[in-house]
Coordinates of C-alpha atoms in Angstrom, one line a residue:
X1 CA 0.0 0.0 0.0
X2 CA 1.1 3.6 -0.3
X3 CA -0.4 7.0 0.4
X4 CA -2.1 8.6 -2.6
X5 CA -1.9 5.1 -4.2
X6 CA -5.5 5.6 -5.4
X7 CA -4.2 8.3 -7.9
X8 CA -2.9 7.5 -11.3
X9 CA 0.9 7.5 -11.9
X10 CA 0.7 10.7 -14.1
X11 CA -1.3 12.6 -11.4
X12 CA 1.2 11.6 -8.7
X13 CA 4.1 12.8 -10.9
X14 CA 2.4 16.2 -11.3
X15 CA 1.8 16.6 -7.6
X16 CA 5.0 15.1 -6.0
X17 CA 8.6 16.1 -6.1
X18 CA 9.2 12.8 -4.3
X19 CA 6.4 10.3 -4.3
X20 CA 5.2 8.4 -1.2
X21 CA 7.0 5.1 -0.8
X22 CA 5.1 1.8 -0.8
X23 CA 4.9 -0.1 2.5
X24 CA 3.2 -3.2 3.8
X25 CA 2.1 -4.6 7.1
X26 CA 5.3 -6.6 7.6
X27 CA 7.5 -3.4 7.4
X28 CA 9.5 -1.9 10.2
X29 CA 7.5 -0.5 13.1
X30 CA 8.9 3.0 12.8
X31 CA 7.7 3.2 9.1
X32 CA 4.3 1.8 9.9
X33 CA 3.9 4.2 12.8
X34 CA 4.8 7.2 10.6
X35 CA 2.5 6.0 7.8
X36 CA -0.7 5.5 9.9
X37 CA -2.1 8.8 8.7
X38 CA -5.8 9.3 9.2
X39 CA -6.9 6.1 11.1
X40 CA -10.6 5.6 10.4
X41 CA -12.8 4.1 13.1
X42 CA -15.4 1.6 12.1
X43 CA -18.0 0.2 14.6
X44 CA -17.7 -3.6 14.7
X45 CA -21.4 -3.9 14.4
X46 CA -21.5 -2.5 10.9
X47 CA -23.6 -4.9 8.7
X48 CA -21.5 -3.9 5.7
X49 CA -18.2 -4.2 7.5
X50 CA -16.5 -6.2 4.7
X51 CA -17.6 -3.8 1.9
X52 CA -16.7 -0.8 4.0
X53 CA -13.1 -2.0 4.6
X54 CA -12.6 -2.7 0.9
X55 CA -14.2 0.5 -0.2
X56 CA -12.2 2.8 2.1
X57 CA -9.0 1.0 1.2
X58 CA -9.6 1.7 -2.5
X59 CA -10.2 5.4 -1.6
X60 CA -6.8 5.8 0.1
X61 CA -7.4 4.8 3.8
X62 CA -4.3 2.9 5.0
X63 CA -5.3 2.2 8.6
X64 CA -8.6 1.3 10.2
X65 CA -9.8 0.4 13.7
X66 CA -12.7 -2.0 14.1
X67 CA -14.2 -0.9 17.4
X68 CA -15.7 -3.0 20.1
X69 CA -15.5 -0.3 22.8
X70 CA -17.2 3.1 22.9
X71 CA -18.3 2.9 19.3
X72 CA -21.0 0.4 20.2
X73 CA -23.5 0.0 23.1
X74 CA -22.8 -2.3 25.9
X75 CA -25.6 -4.7 24.8
X76 CA -24.0 -4.9 21.3
X77 CA -20.6 -6.3 22.3
X78 CA -21.3 -10.0 21.7
X79 CA -23.0 -9.2 18.4
X80 CA -20.2 -6.9 17.4
X81 CA -17.5 -9.5 18.1
X82 CA -19.4 -12.1 16.1
X83 CA -19.8 -9.7 13.2
X84 CA -16.1 -8.7 13.4
X85 CA -14.9 -12.3 13.3
X86 CA -17.2 -13.2 10.5
X87 CA -16.1 -10.1 8.5
X88 CA -12.4 -10.8 8.9
X89 CA -12.9 -14.4 7.9
X90 CA -14.7 -13.3 4.8
X91 CA -11.9 -10.8 4.0
X92 CA -9.3 -13.5 4.5
X93 CA -11.1 -15.9 2.2
X94 CA -11.3 -13.3 -0.5
X95 CA -7.8 -11.8 0.0
X96 CA -5.1 -14.3 -0.8
X97 CA -1.5 -13.1 -0.8
X98 CA -2.0 -10.4 -3.3
X99 CA -5.4 -9.3 -2.0
X100 CA -4.2 -8.9 1.6
X101 CA -1.7 -6.4 0.4
X102 CA -4.5 -4.2 -0.8
X103 CA -6.2 -4.1 2.6
X104 CA -5.4 -1.4 5.1
X105 CA -3.6 -2.0 8.4
X106 CA -6.4 -3.4 10.5
X107 CA -6.6 -3.0 14.3
X108 CA -9.3 -4.0 16.8
X109 CA -10.2 -1.8 19.7
X110 CA -11.1 -4.1 22.6
X111 CA -12.8 -3.4 25.9
X112 CA -10.7 -5.6 28.1
X113 CA -7.4 -7.5 28.0
X114 CA -9.1 -11.0 27.8
X115 CA -10.8 -10.1 24.6
X116 CA -7.5 -10.0 22.7
X117 CA -6.8 -13.8 23.2
X118 CA -10.4 -14.7 22.7
X119 CA -10.7 -12.9 19.3
X120 CA -7.4 -14.3 18.1
X121 CA -8.6 -17.8 19.0
X122 CA -11.9 -17.3 17.2
X123 CA -10.3 -15.8 14.1
X124 CA -7.9 -18.6 13.5
X125 CA -6.1 -18.1 10.3
X126 CA -8.0 -14.8 9.6
X127 CA -5.9 -13.2 12.4
X128 CA -3.2 -12.9 9.8
X129 CA -5.1 -9.8 8.5
X130 CA -4.6 -8.0 11.9
X131 CA -1.8 -5.6 12.5
X132 CA -2.7 -5.4 16.2
X133 CA -5.0 -4.1 18.9
X134 CA -6.0 -0.7 20.3
X135 CA -5.8 -0.8 24.1
X136 CA -8.4 1.7 25.6
X137 CA -8.2 3.6 28.8
X138 CA -4.6 2.4 29.3
X139 CA -3.1 3.2 32.7
X140 CA -0.1 2.3 34.8
X141 CA -2.5 0.0 36.7
X142 CA -4.1 -2.0 33.8
X143 CA -1.4 -1.6 31.2
X144 CA 0.5 -4.7 32.1
X145 CA -2.5 -6.9 31.7
X146 CA -3.1 -5.6 28.2
X147 CA 0.6 -6.0 27.2
X148 CA 0.7 -9.5 28.6
X149 CA -2.5 -10.5 26.7
X150 CA -1.0 -9.1 23.5
X151 CA 2.2 -11.1 23.9
X152 CA 0.3 -14.2 24.6
X153 CA -1.9 -13.7 21.6
X154 CA 1.1 -13.1 19.4
X155 CA 2.7 -16.4 20.4
X156 CA -0.6 -18.2 19.9
X157 CA -1.1 -17.0 16.3
X158 CA 2.6 -16.9 15.4
X159 CA 2.7 -13.4 14.0
X160 CA 3.6 -9.9 15.0
X161 CA 0.8 -8.0 16.8
X162 CA 1.2 -4.4 17.7
X163 CA -0.5 -2.6 20.5
X164 CA -1.7 1.1 20.4
X165 CA -2.5 2.2 24.0
X166 CA -5.0 5.0 24.3
X167 CA -4.3 7.5 27.0
X168 CA -7.7 8.9 28.1
X169 CA -8.2 8.0 31.8
X170 CA -9.4 10.4 34.5
X171 CA -6.1 9.7 36.4
X172 CA -4.2 11.2 33.4
X173 CA -6.4 14.3 33.4
X174 CA -6.0 15.1 37.1
X175 CA -2.9 17.1 37.7
X176 CA -2.1 15.5 41.1
X177 CA -2.0 12.0 39.5
X178 CA -0.7 12.8 36.0
X179 CA 3.1 12.6 36.6
X180 CA 2.9 9.2 38.4
X181 CA 0.6 7.9 35.7
X182 CA 2.8 9.0 32.8
X183 CA 6.0 7.7 34.4
X184 CA 4.3 4.3 35.1
X185 CA 3.0 4.1 31.6
X186 CA 6.4 5.0 30.2
X187 CA 8.0 2.2 32.2
X188 CA 5.5 -0.4 30.9
X189 CA 5.8 0.7 27.3
X190 CA 9.6 0.8 27.4
X191 CA 9.6 -2.8 28.5
X192 CA 7.4 -3.8 25.6
X193 CA 8.8 -1.4 23.0
X194 CA 8.8 -3.9 20.1
X195 CA 5.0 -4.3 20.5
X196 CA 4.0 -0.6 20.8
X197 CA 3.3 0.9 17.4
X198 CA 2.0 4.3 18.6
X199 CA 0.5 6.0 21.6
X200 CA -3.0 7.4 20.9
X201 CA -4.7 10.3 22.8
X202 CA -8.3 10.1 23.9
X203 CA -9.2 13.7 24.1
X204 CA -13.0 13.2 24.1
X205 CA -12.7 11.2 27.4
X206 CA -10.3 13.8 28.8
X207 CA -12.7 16.6 28.0
X208 CA -15.5 14.6 29.7
X209 CA -14.0 15.0 33.1
X210 CA -14.4 18.8 32.9
X211 CA -17.6 18.9 30.9
X212 CA -15.8 20.4 27.9
X213 CA -16.3 20.0 24.1
X214 CA -14.5 22.1 21.5
X215 CA -16.5 23.7 18.7
X216 CA -15.5 23.5 15.1
X217 CA -13.8 26.9 15.4
X218 CA -11.6 25.7 18.3
X219 CA -8.9 23.1 18.6
X220 CA -7.9 20.8 21.4
X221 CA -5.1 23.2 22.1
X222 CA -7.6 25.9 22.9
X223 CA -8.9 23.9 25.9
X224 CA -6.3 24.6 28.6
X225 CA -6.9 21.4 30.7
X226 CA -6.6 19.2 27.6
X227 CA -3.7 21.1 26.1
X228 CA -1.8 20.6 29.4
X229 CA -2.3 16.8 29.1
X230 CA -1.1 16.7 25.5
X231 CA 2.0 18.6 26.4
X232 CA 2.8 16.3 29.3
X233 CA 2.2 13.2 27.2
X234 CA 4.6 14.4 24.5
X235 CA 7.1 15.5 27.2
X236 CA 7.3 12.0 28.6
X237 CA 6.4 9.7 25.7
X238 CA 7.2 11.7 22.6
X239 CA 10.9 12.5 23.1
X240 CA 13.2 12.4 20.1
X241 CA 16.1 10.9 22.0
X242 CA 15.3 7.3 21.1
X243 CA 13.1 6.7 24.2
X244 CA 9.9 8.2 22.7
X245 CA 7.1 6.8 20.6
X246 CA 4.9 8.1 17.8
X247 CA 2.0 10.0 19.5
X248 CA -1.0 10.4 17.3
X249 CA -3.4 13.4 17.2
X250 CA -6.8 13.3 18.9
X251 CA -10.1 12.7 17.2
X252 CA -11.8 15.6 15.3
X253 CA -15.5 15.3 16.0
X254 CA -16.9 17.3 13.1
X255 CA -17.5 16.4 9.4
X256 CA -19.5 17.7 6.4
X257 CA -23.3 17.9 6.9
X258 CA -26.1 16.5 4.9
X259 CA -28.3 18.7 2.7
X260 CA -31.7 19.7 3.9
X261 CA -34.2 16.9 3.4
X262 CA -31.6 14.1 3.3
X263 CA -32.9 10.7 4.2
X264 CA -30.7 10.5 7.2
X265 CA -29.3 12.8 9.8
X266 CA -25.9 12.7 8.0
X267 CA -24.9 12.7 4.3
X268 CA -24.4 9.5 2.6
X269 CA -22.1 11.0 0.0
X270 CA -19.6 13.9 0.2
X271 CA -21.1 15.2 -3.1
X272 CA -24.4 15.8 -1.3
X273 CA -22.8 17.8 1.4
X274 CA -20.4 19.9 -0.7
X275 CA -22.5 23.1 -1.1
X276 CA -24.0 23.2 2.4
X277 CA -21.0 22.0 4.4
X278 CA -20.0 24.1 7.4
X279 CA -16.8 25.6 6.2
X280 CA -15.4 25.9 9.7
X281 CA -15.2 22.1 9.9
X282 CA -12.3 21.4 7.5
X283 CA -10.7 24.7 8.4
X284 CA -10.8 23.7 12.1
X285 CA -9.4 20.3 11.4
X286 CA -6.6 21.8 9.3
X287 CA -5.7 24.2 12.2
X288 CA -5.6 21.3 14.7
X289 CA -3.5 19.2 12.4
X290 CA -1.0 22.0 12.1
X291 CA -0.9 22.3 15.9
X292 CA -0.6 18.5 16.2
X293 CA 2.5 18.5 14.1
X294 CA 4.0 21.6 15.8
X295 CA 3.6 19.8 19.1
X296 CA 5.2 16.6 18.0
X297 CA 2.1 14.5 17.1
X298 CA 1.7 12.6 13.9
X299 CA -1.4 10.9 12.4
X300 CA -5.1 11.5 13.5
X301 CA -8.1 9.6 14.7
X302 CA -10.9 9.9 12.2
X303 CA -14.6 9.2 12.6
X304 CA -15.7 10.0 9.1
X305 CA -14.2 9.2 5.7
X306 CA -14.2 12.8 4.6
X307 CA -11.6 13.6 7.3
X308 CA -9.0 11.2 6.0
X309 CA -8.0 13.1 2.9
X310 CA -7.6 16.3 5.0
X311 CA -5.2 14.4 7.2
X312 CA -3.2 12.9 4.4
X313 CA -3.0 16.2 2.4
X314 CA -1.8 18.0 5.5
X315 CA 0.8 15.3 6.1
X316 CA 2.6 15.7 2.8
X317 CA 5.9 17.5 3.2
X318 CA 6.3 20.8 1.4
X319 CA 9.2 21.3 -0.9
X320 CA 10.6 24.0 1.3
X321 CA 10.4 21.9 4.4
X322 CA 12.1 19.0 2.6
X323 CA 14.9 21.1 1.3
X324 CA 15.6 22.6 4.7
X325 CA 15.6 19.2 6.3
X326 CA 18.1 17.9 3.7
X327 CA 20.3 20.9 4.2
X328 CA 20.4 20.4 8.0
X329 CA 21.2 16.7 7.7
X330 CA 23.9 17.3 5.0
X331 CA 25.6 20.0 7.0
X332 CA 28.8 19.5 9.0
X333 CA 27.6 21.7 11.8
X334 CA 26.8 25.3 12.7
X335 CA 24.3 27.5 10.9
X336 CA 23.3 26.5 7.4
X337 CA 21.6 28.7 4.9
X338 CA 18.1 27.9 3.7
X339 CA 17.7 27.2 -0.1
X340 CA 14.6 29.4 0.3
X341 CA 16.7 32.2 1.9
X342 CA 14.1 33.0 4.6
X343 CA 15.2 31.3 7.7
X344 CA 18.0 30.0 9.9
X345 CA 18.8 26.3 9.8
X346 CA 21.0 25.2 12.6
X347 CA 22.5 21.7 12.2
X348 CA 22.6 20.4 15.8
X349 CA 19.3 21.6 17.3
X350 CA 17.3 21.1 14.1
X351 CA 18.6 17.6 13.4
X352 CA 15.9 15.6 15.2
X353 CA 13.3 17.8 13.5
X354 CA 14.9 17.1 10.1
X355 CA 15.0 13.4 10.7
X356 CA 11.3 13.4 11.4
X357 CA 10.6 15.4 8.3
X358 CA 12.4 12.9 6.1
X359 CA 10.5 10.0 7.7
X360 CA 7.2 11.8 7.0
X361 CA 8.5 12.5 3.4
X362 CA 9.0 8.8 2.9
X363 CA 5.5 7.9 4.0
X364 CA 3.5 10.9 2.5
X365 CA 5.8 12.2 -0.2
X366 CA 7.2 15.7 -0.9
X367 CA 5.0 18.2 -2.9
X368 CA 6.4 19.9 -6.0
X369 CA 7.1 23.6 -5.6
X370 CA 3.9 25.5 -5.9
X371 CA 1.7 22.5 -5.0
X372 CA -0.1 23.0 -1.7
X373 CA -2.9 21.6 0.5
X374 CA -5.7 22.5 -1.9
X375 CA -4.3 20.6 -4.8
X376 CA -3.4 17.6 -2.7
X377 CA -6.8 17.6 -0.9
X378 CA -8.7 17.8 -4.2
X379 CA -6.7 15.0 -5.7
X380 CA -7.3 12.8 -2.7
X381 CA -10.9 12.5 -3.7
X382 CA -13.1 15.2 -2.1
X383 CA -15.3 16.8 -4.7
X384 CA -14.9 20.6 -4.7
X385 CA -12.4 20.4 -1.9
X386 CA -15.0 21.6 0.7
X387 CA -14.1 24.7 2.5
X388 CA -10.6 25.0 0.9
X389 CA -10.0 28.3 -0.8
X390 CA -8.4 27.9 -4.2
X391 CA -9.5 24.4 -4.9
X392 CA -11.5 24.0 -8.1
X393 CA -15.2 23.3 -7.8
X394 CA -15.0 20.1 -9.7
X395 CA -11.6 18.9 -8.6
X396 CA -11.1 15.4 -7.4
X397 CA -14.3 13.9 -8.7
X398 CA -12.7 10.6 -9.4
X399 CA -12.9 7.4 -7.3
X400 CA -13.3 8.1 -3.7
X401 CA -15.6 11.2 -4.1
X402 CA -18.5 9.3 -2.5
X403 CA -18.7 7.9 1.0
X404 CA -22.1 6.3 0.9
X405 CA -22.4 3.6 3.5
X406 CA -25.4 1.6 4.5
X407 CA -28.3 3.3 6.1
X408 CA -27.0 6.8 5.8
X409 CA -24.2 6.8 8.4
X410 CA -20.7 7.6 7.4
X411 CA -18.2 4.8 8.0
X412 CA -17.2 4.9 11.6
X413 CA -19.0 8.1 12.1
X414 CA -22.5 7.7 13.5
X415 CA -25.0 5.1 14.4
X416 CA -28.7 5.4 13.3
X417 CA -29.5 7.4 16.4
X418 CA -26.9 10.0 15.4
X419 CA -24.3 9.2 18.1
X420 CA -20.7 9.5 17.2
X421 CA -18.8 6.3 16.7
X422 CA -17.1 6.5 20.0
X423 CA -13.5 7.2 18.8
X424 CA -11.7 8.9 21.5

């Protein structure tokens, strides 16, 4: 798989100075962690789960989480697990060696450690399609049980299984408990480094403890209690000295709206929502993505397919950023001039930044000079590049423009009752 792989070769050449590199689920952990991109949540109860996974993979989604936790009601867990097992078995039957490579990285978000082994046992050979598990409400107290269950399941199925702990507990939000929690989590994750793909942030749960919710015009960084948690998580777990992990950005709760009179509370196709979409939604997501990257986060939890191209277009390295990173890494030391003649590049303090830029360039590519977000976003498949100034009204109308799924709910976005999928 590769980012922007849904585009034709000629289109990629027009957009990219350096194209995104292909990768597969057997690749090195650091490459997979960088390449996660917009990770799309899908409730495990979806009756069209198999079709949804295939459809979104064809539209450029490279990582998905099949959710058995907050995305579904407590009474739906057994049915969700059965549907998930049946769906993965069907995908495995239809995949084969070549077909499996076309599927996204698949993870399951469980509710409890014991579910990991149970699901691997029930899946049998279909567990080969899994890249790992998402470990919710991970703390210094319950983390060891999750990591032990993951290691046991890995031995049972004979393949590598990654864990992605989600930091979202009240203990982490509370200032008086946060330091001990983070240091305890860091110790657990360091001991299981080879199994930890990335650390995810559950900002919705963190907000819940204070009765907070950001509007489309605000980012998580505008909410002081939440911003403090993000900063402390990066401080402890996101260091660039070899001890840190990839930390992914929090969920963005907003997406394009349906037109008036639509059959459902939400649009079944992005083309339906183009003209009436709240323009603050993609603009707010873009701002938060910029702040994510400025604060050391990479990737994003997505609850609607329309969000994924925004994440991927924002993750492409600009030509200027790429040239500055190359200059820093090629320099012998001291201050090195920018090819763009507009900034100071200092070899030693900017080195870790430059290394991160080149890892992102490998995964998402480097744009040609003059190619920006609007062109990349339009090409990624959103008709009219909703809310993006400068994007042509008919741009990107190829495969991937529509996100019609089932009974009117966006993949991983809402249930019939209008509730969000539960991605945190």
